[in-house]
Amino acid sequence: MSVAISCWFLIFGSLSSMVSAIQGRNDPAMLAWMSRSAIPAEVQYAIVLATLAITLATALAMLQRHRGARMLYAVWGLIDIALSLATVPDKTVVLPGTMVFAVICAFLFSPKSNAYFSPRKAANDASMMAA
């Protein structure tokens, strides 16, 4: 159950963040804040949109019990956090996202979640649905 909730949270969060990123692309305040980074704003937007697309794709794949999707989500999340810490001038803005990432990873790698992603568990669920 916690996997499904986490995945739906990631799906809705990714979609709403994509809309916000696209709508705020020409916001002078956002562009001024982004200009303080070591990375150009255009590259930052590309990274944000790529991260959101990866998050969305992995969440959808995790709902289909693809085990590799949770590992991709975790690895890309760590890369994204490291990149943010290396380039964002105000490190405190990285903390909330990092905390949410840690909580979701705790759910995704819990023993119950391991059972959810187990091929045997999926086969058992499929046979019960066919009956």
Coordinates of N, CA and C in Angstrom, one line a residue:
M1 N 0.8 -1.2 0.0 CA 0.0 0.0 0.0 C 0.9 1.3 0.0
S2 N 2.0 1.3 0.8 CA 2.8 2.5 0.9 C 3.5 2.7 -0.5
V3 N 3.8 1.7 -1.2 CA 4.4 1.9 -2.5 C 3.4 2.6 -3.5
A4 N 2.2 2.2 -3.5 CA 1.2 2.8 -4.4 C 1.0 4.3 -4.0
I5 N 0.9 4.6 -2.7 CA 0.8 5.9 -2.2 C 2.0 6.8 -2.6
S6 N 3.2 6.2 -2.4 CA 4.4 6.9 -2.7 C 4.4 7.2 -4.2
C7 N 4.0 6.2 -5.0 CA 4.1 6.4 -6.5 C 3.1 7.5 -6.9
W8 N 1.9 7.4 -6.4 CA 0.9 8.4 -6.8 C 1.3 9.8 -6.3
F9 N 1.9 9.9 -5.2 CA 2.5 11.2 -4.7 C 3.5 11.7 -5.7
L10 N 4.4 10.8 -6.2 CA 5.4 11.2 -7.1 C 4.8 11.6 -8.5
I11 N 3.8 10.9 -8.9 CA 3.1 11.2 -10.2 C 2.5 12.6 -10.1
F12 N 1.7 12.8 -9.1 CA 1.0 14.1 -9.0 C 2.0 15.3 -8.7
G13 N 3.1 15.0 -7.9 CA 4.1 16.0 -7.7 C 4.9 16.3 -8.9
S14 N 5.2 15.3 -9.7 CA 6.0 15.6 -10.9 C 5.2 16.4 -11.9
L15 N 3.9 16.0 -12.1 CA 3.1 16.7 -13.1 C 2.8 18.2 -12.7
S16 N 2.6 18.4 -11.4 CA 2.3 19.8 -10.9 C 3.6 20.6 -11.0
S17 N 4.7 19.9 -10.7 CA 6.0 20.7 -10.8 C 6.4 21.0 -12.2
M18 N 6.0 20.1 -13.2 CA 6.3 20.4 -14.6 C 5.5 21.6 -15.0
V19 N 4.2 21.6 -14.6 CA 3.4 22.8 -15.0 C 4.0 24.1 -14.4
S20 N 4.4 24.0 -13.1 CA 5.0 25.2 -12.4 C 6.3 25.6 -13.1
A21 N 7.1 24.6 -13.5 CA 8.4 25.0 -14.1 C 8.2 25.6 -15.5
I22 N 7.2 25.1 -16.2 CA 7.0 25.6 -17.5 C 6.3 27.0 -17.4
Q23 N 5.4 27.2 -16.5 CA 4.8 28.5 -16.4 C 5.7 29.6 -15.8
G24 N 6.6 29.1 -14.9 CA 7.6 30.1 -14.3 C 8.8 30.3 -15.1
R25 N 8.9 29.8 -16.3 CA 10.1 29.9 -17.0 C 10.6 31.3 -17.3
N26 N 9.7 32.2 -17.5 CA 10.0 33.6 -17.7 C 9.8 34.5 -16.6
D27 N 9.6 34.0 -15.4 CA 9.4 34.8 -14.2 C 10.7 35.5 -13.8
P28 N 10.8 36.8 -13.8 CA 12.0 37.5 -13.5 C 12.6 37.2 -12.1
A29 N 11.8 37.0 -11.1 CA 12.3 36.7 -9.8 C 13.0 35.3 -9.8
M30 N 12.4 34.3 -10.5 CA 13.0 33.0 -10.6 C 14.3 33.0 -11.4
L31 N 14.3 33.8 -12.5 CA 15.5 33.9 -13.3 C 16.6 34.5 -12.6
A32 N 16.3 35.5 -11.8 CA 17.3 36.2 -11.0 C 17.9 35.3 -9.9
W33 N 17.0 34.5 -9.3 CA 17.5 33.5 -8.3 C 18.4 32.4 -9.0
M34 N 17.9 32.0 -10.2 CA 18.7 30.9 -10.9 C 20.0 31.5 -11.4
S35 N 20.1 32.7 -11.7 CA 21.3 33.3 -12.2 C 22.5 33.3 -11.2
R36 N 22.1 33.1 -9.9 CA 23.2 33.0 -8.9 C 23.9 31.6 -8.9
S37 N 23.4 30.7 -9.6 CA 23.9 29.3 -9.7 C 25.1 29.3 -10.6
A38 N 25.9 28.3 -10.5 CA 27.1 28.1 -11.4 C 26.6 27.5 -12.8
I39 N 25.4 27.1 -12.9 CA 24.9 26.5 -14.1 C 23.9 27.5 -14.7
P40 N 24.0 27.7 -16.1 CA 23.1 28.6 -16.7 C 21.6 28.2 -16.5
A41 N 20.7 29.2 -16.5 CA 19.3 28.9 -16.2 C 18.7 27.9 -17.2
E42 N 19.1 28.0 -18.5 CA 18.5 27.0 -19.5 C 18.9 25.6 -19.1
V43 N 20.1 25.4 -18.7 CA 20.6 24.0 -18.3 C 19.9 23.6 -17.1
Q44 N 19.7 24.5 -16.1 CA 18.9 24.2 -14.9 C 17.5 23.7 -15.2
Y45 N 16.8 24.4 -16.2 CA 15.5 24.0 -16.6 C 15.5 22.7 -17.2
A46 N 16.5 22.4 -18.0 CA 16.6 21.1 -18.7 C 16.8 20.0 -17.6
I47 N 17.6 20.2 -16.6 CA 17.8 19.3 -15.6 C 16.5 19.0 -14.8
V48 N 15.8 20.1 -14.4 CA 14.6 20.0 -13.7 C 13.6 19.2 -14.5
L49 N 13.4 19.5 -15.8 CA 12.4 18.8 -16.6 C 12.8 17.3 -16.8
A50 N 14.1 17.1 -16.9 CA 14.6 15.7 -17.1 C 14.3 14.9 -15.7
T51 N 14.6 15.5 -14.6 CA 14.4 14.9 -13.3 C 12.9 14.6 -13.1
L52 N 12.1 15.5 -13.5 CA 10.6 15.3 -13.3 C 10.1 14.2 -14.2
A53 N 10.7 14.2 -15.5 CA 10.3 13.1 -16.4 C 10.7 11.7 -15.9
I54 N 12.0 11.7 -15.4 CA 12.5 10.4 -14.8 C 11.6 10.0 -13.6
T55 N 11.3 10.9 -12.7 CA 10.5 10.6 -11.6 C 9.1 10.1 -12.0
L56 N 8.5 10.8 -13.0 CA 7.2 10.3 -13.5 C 7.3 8.9 -14.1
A57 N 8.3 8.7 -14.9 CA 8.4 7.4 -15.6 C 8.7 6.3 -14.5
T58 N 9.5 6.6 -13.6 CA 9.8 5.5 -12.6 C 8.6 5.3 -11.7
A59 N 7.9 6.3 -11.3 CA 6.7 6.1 -10.5 C 5.7 5.2 -11.2
L60 N 5.5 5.5 -12.5 CA 4.5 4.7 -13.3 C 5.0 3.3 -13.4
A61 N 6.3 3.1 -13.6 CA 6.9 1.7 -13.7 C 6.8 1.0 -12.4
M62 N 7.0 1.7 -11.3 CA 6.9 1.1 -10.0 C 5.5 0.6 -9.7
L63 N 4.5 1.3 -10.2 CA 3.1 0.8 -10.0 C 2.9 -0.5 -10.8
Q64 N 3.7 -0.7 -11.8 CA 3.7 -2.0 -12.6 C 4.6 -3.0 -12.0
R65 N 5.2 -2.7 -10.8 CA 6.1 -3.7 -10.1 C 7.4 -3.9 -10.8
H66 N 7.9 -2.9 -11.5 CA 9.3 -3.0 -12.1 C 10.3 -2.7 -11.1
R67 N 11.0 -3.7 -10.6 CA 12.0 -3.5 -9.6 C 13.1 -2.5 -9.9
G68 N 13.5 -2.5 -11.2 CA 14.6 -1.6 -11.6 C 14.2 -0.1 -11.5
A69 N 12.9 0.2 -11.5 CA 12.4 1.5 -11.5 C 12.7 2.2 -10.1
R70 N 12.6 1.4 -9.0 CA 12.9 2.1 -7.7 C 14.4 2.3 -7.6
M71 N 15.2 1.5 -8.2 CA 16.7 1.7 -8.1 C 17.0 2.9 -8.9
L72 N 16.4 3.0 -10.1 CA 16.7 4.2 -11.0 C 16.2 5.5 -10.3
Y73 N 15.0 5.4 -9.6 CA 14.6 6.6 -8.9 C 15.6 7.0 -7.8
A74 N 16.0 6.0 -7.0 CA 17.0 6.3 -5.9 C 18.3 6.8 -6.4
V75 N 18.9 6.2 -7.5 CA 20.2 6.6 -8.0 C 20.1 8.0 -8.6
W76 N 19.0 8.2 -9.4 CA 18.9 9.6 -10.0 C 18.6 10.6 -8.9
G77 N 17.9 10.3 -7.9 CA 17.6 11.2 -6.8 C 18.9 11.6 -6.1
L78 N 19.7 10.7 -5.9 CA 21.0 11.0 -5.2 C 21.9 11.9 -6.1
I79 N 21.9 11.6 -7.4 CA 22.7 12.4 -8.4 C 22.1 13.8 -8.4
D80 N 20.8 13.9 -8.4 CA 20.1 15.2 -8.4 C 20.4 16.0 -7.1
I81 N 20.4 15.4 -6.0 CA 20.7 16.0 -4.7 C 22.2 16.5 -4.7
A82 N 23.1 15.6 -5.2 CA 24.5 16.0 -5.2 C 24.7 17.2 -6.1
L83 N 24.1 17.2 -7.3 CA 24.2 18.3 -8.2 C 23.7 19.6 -7.7
S84 N 22.5 19.5 -7.0 CA 21.9 20.6 -6.4 C 22.9 21.2 -5.3
L85 N 23.4 20.3 -4.4 CA 24.3 20.8 -3.4 C 25.5 21.5 -3.9
A86 N 26.0 21.0 -5.1 CA 27.2 21.5 -5.7 C 27.0 22.8 -6.4
T87 N 25.7 23.1 -6.8 CA 25.5 24.3 -7.7 C 24.6 25.3 -7.1
V88 N 23.7 25.0 -6.2 CA 22.8 25.9 -5.6 C 23.4 26.8 -4.6
P89 N 23.3 28.1 -4.7 CA 24.0 29.0 -3.7 C 23.4 28.8 -2.3
D90 N 22.1 28.7 -2.1 CA 21.5 28.5 -0.8 C 21.2 27.1 -0.6
K91 N 22.0 26.4 0.1 CA 21.9 24.9 0.3 C 20.6 24.5 1.1
T92 N 20.1 25.5 1.9 CA 18.9 25.1 2.7 C 17.7 24.8 1.8
V93 N 17.6 25.3 0.6 CA 16.5 25.0 -0.3 C 16.5 23.5 -0.8
V94 N 17.6 22.9 -0.6 CA 17.7 21.5 -1.0 C 17.1 20.5 0.1
L95 N 17.1 21.0 1.3 CA 16.7 20.2 2.4 C 15.3 19.6 2.3
P96 N 14.3 20.4 2.0 CA 12.9 19.8 2.0 C 12.8 18.6 1.0
G97 N 13.3 18.8 -0.2 CA 13.2 17.8 -1.2 C 14.0 16.6 -0.8
T98 N 15.2 16.8 -0.2 CA 16.0 15.7 0.3 C 15.2 14.9 1.4
M99 N 14.5 15.6 2.2 CA 13.8 14.8 3.3 C 12.6 14.0 2.7
V100 N 11.9 14.6 1.7 CA 10.8 13.9 1.0 C 11.4 12.7 0.3
F101 N 12.6 12.9 -0.4 CA 13.2 11.8 -1.1 C 13.6 10.6 -0.1
A102 N 14.1 11.0 1.1 CA 14.5 10.0 2.0 C 13.3 9.2 2.5
V103 N 12.2 9.9 2.8 CA 11.0 9.2 3.3 C 10.5 8.2 2.2
I104 N 10.4 8.7 1.0 CA 9.9 7.8 -0.1 C 10.8 6.6 -0.3
C105 N 12.1 6.9 -0.2 CA 13.1 5.7 -0.4 C 12.9 4.7 0.8
A106 N 12.6 5.2 2.0 CA 12.4 4.4 3.1 C 11.2 3.5 2.8
F107 N 10.1 4.0 2.3 CA 9.0 3.2 1.9 C 9.3 2.2 0.8
L108 N 10.0 2.7 -0.3 CA 10.3 1.9 -1.4 C 11.2 0.7 -1.2
F109 N 12.1 0.8 -0.1 CA 13.0 -0.2 0.2 C 12.7 -0.9 1.5
S110 N 11.5 -0.8 2.0 CA 11.1 -1.5 3.2 C 10.9 -3.0 2.9
P111 N 10.9 -3.9 3.9 CA 10.6 -5.3 3.6 C 9.3 -5.5 2.9
K112 N 8.2 -4.8 3.3 CA 6.9 -5.0 2.6 C 7.0 -4.6 1.1
S113 N 7.8 -3.5 0.9 CA 7.9 -3.1 -0.5 C 8.8 -4.1 -1.3
N114 N 9.8 -4.7 -0.7 CA 10.5 -5.7 -1.3 C 9.6 -6.9 -1.8
A115 N 8.7 -7.2 -0.9 CA 7.7 -8.3 -1.3 C 6.8 -7.8 -2.4
Y116 N 6.4 -6.6 -2.4 CA 5.6 -6.0 -3.5 C 6.3 -6.1 -4.9
F117 N 7.6 -5.9 -4.9 CA 8.4 -6.0 -6.1 C 8.9 -7.4 -6.4
S118 N 8.6 -8.3 -5.6 CA 9.1 -9.7 -5.8 C 8.3 -10.3 -7.0
P119 N 9.0 -11.0 -7.9 CA 8.3 -11.6 -9.0 C 7.3 -12.7 -8.5
R120 N 7.7 -13.4 -7.5 CA 6.8 -14.5 -6.9 C 5.5 -13.9 -6.4
K121 N 5.6 -12.7 -5.7 CA 4.5 -12.1 -5.1 C 3.6 -11.6 -6.2
A122 N 4.1 -11.1 -7.3 CA 3.3 -10.6 -8.4 C 2.6 -11.8 -9.1
A123 N 3.3 -12.9 -9.2 CA 2.7 -14.1 -9.8 C 1.5 -14.6 -9.0
N124 N 1.7 -14.6 -7.6 CA 0.7 -15.0 -6.7 C -0.5 -14.1 -6.9
D125 N -0.3 -12.8 -6.9 CA -1.4 -11.8 -7.1 C -2.1 -12.0 -8.4
A126 N -1.4 -12.3 -9.5 CA -2.0 -12.5 -10.8 C -2.9 -13.8 -10.8
S127 N -2.4 -14.8 -10.1 CA -3.2 -16.1 -10.1 C -4.4 -15.9 -9.2
M128 N -4.4 -15.1 -8.2 CA -5.6 -14.8 -7.4 C -6.6 -14.0 -8.2
M129 N -6.1 -13.1 -9.0 CA -7.1 -12.3 -9.8 C -7.8 -13.1 -10.9
A130 N -7.1 -14.1 -11.4 CA -7.6 -14.9 -12.5 C -8.7 -15.9 -11.9
A131 N -8.7 -16.2 -10.7 CA -9.6 -17.1 -10.1 C -11.0 -16.6 -9.9

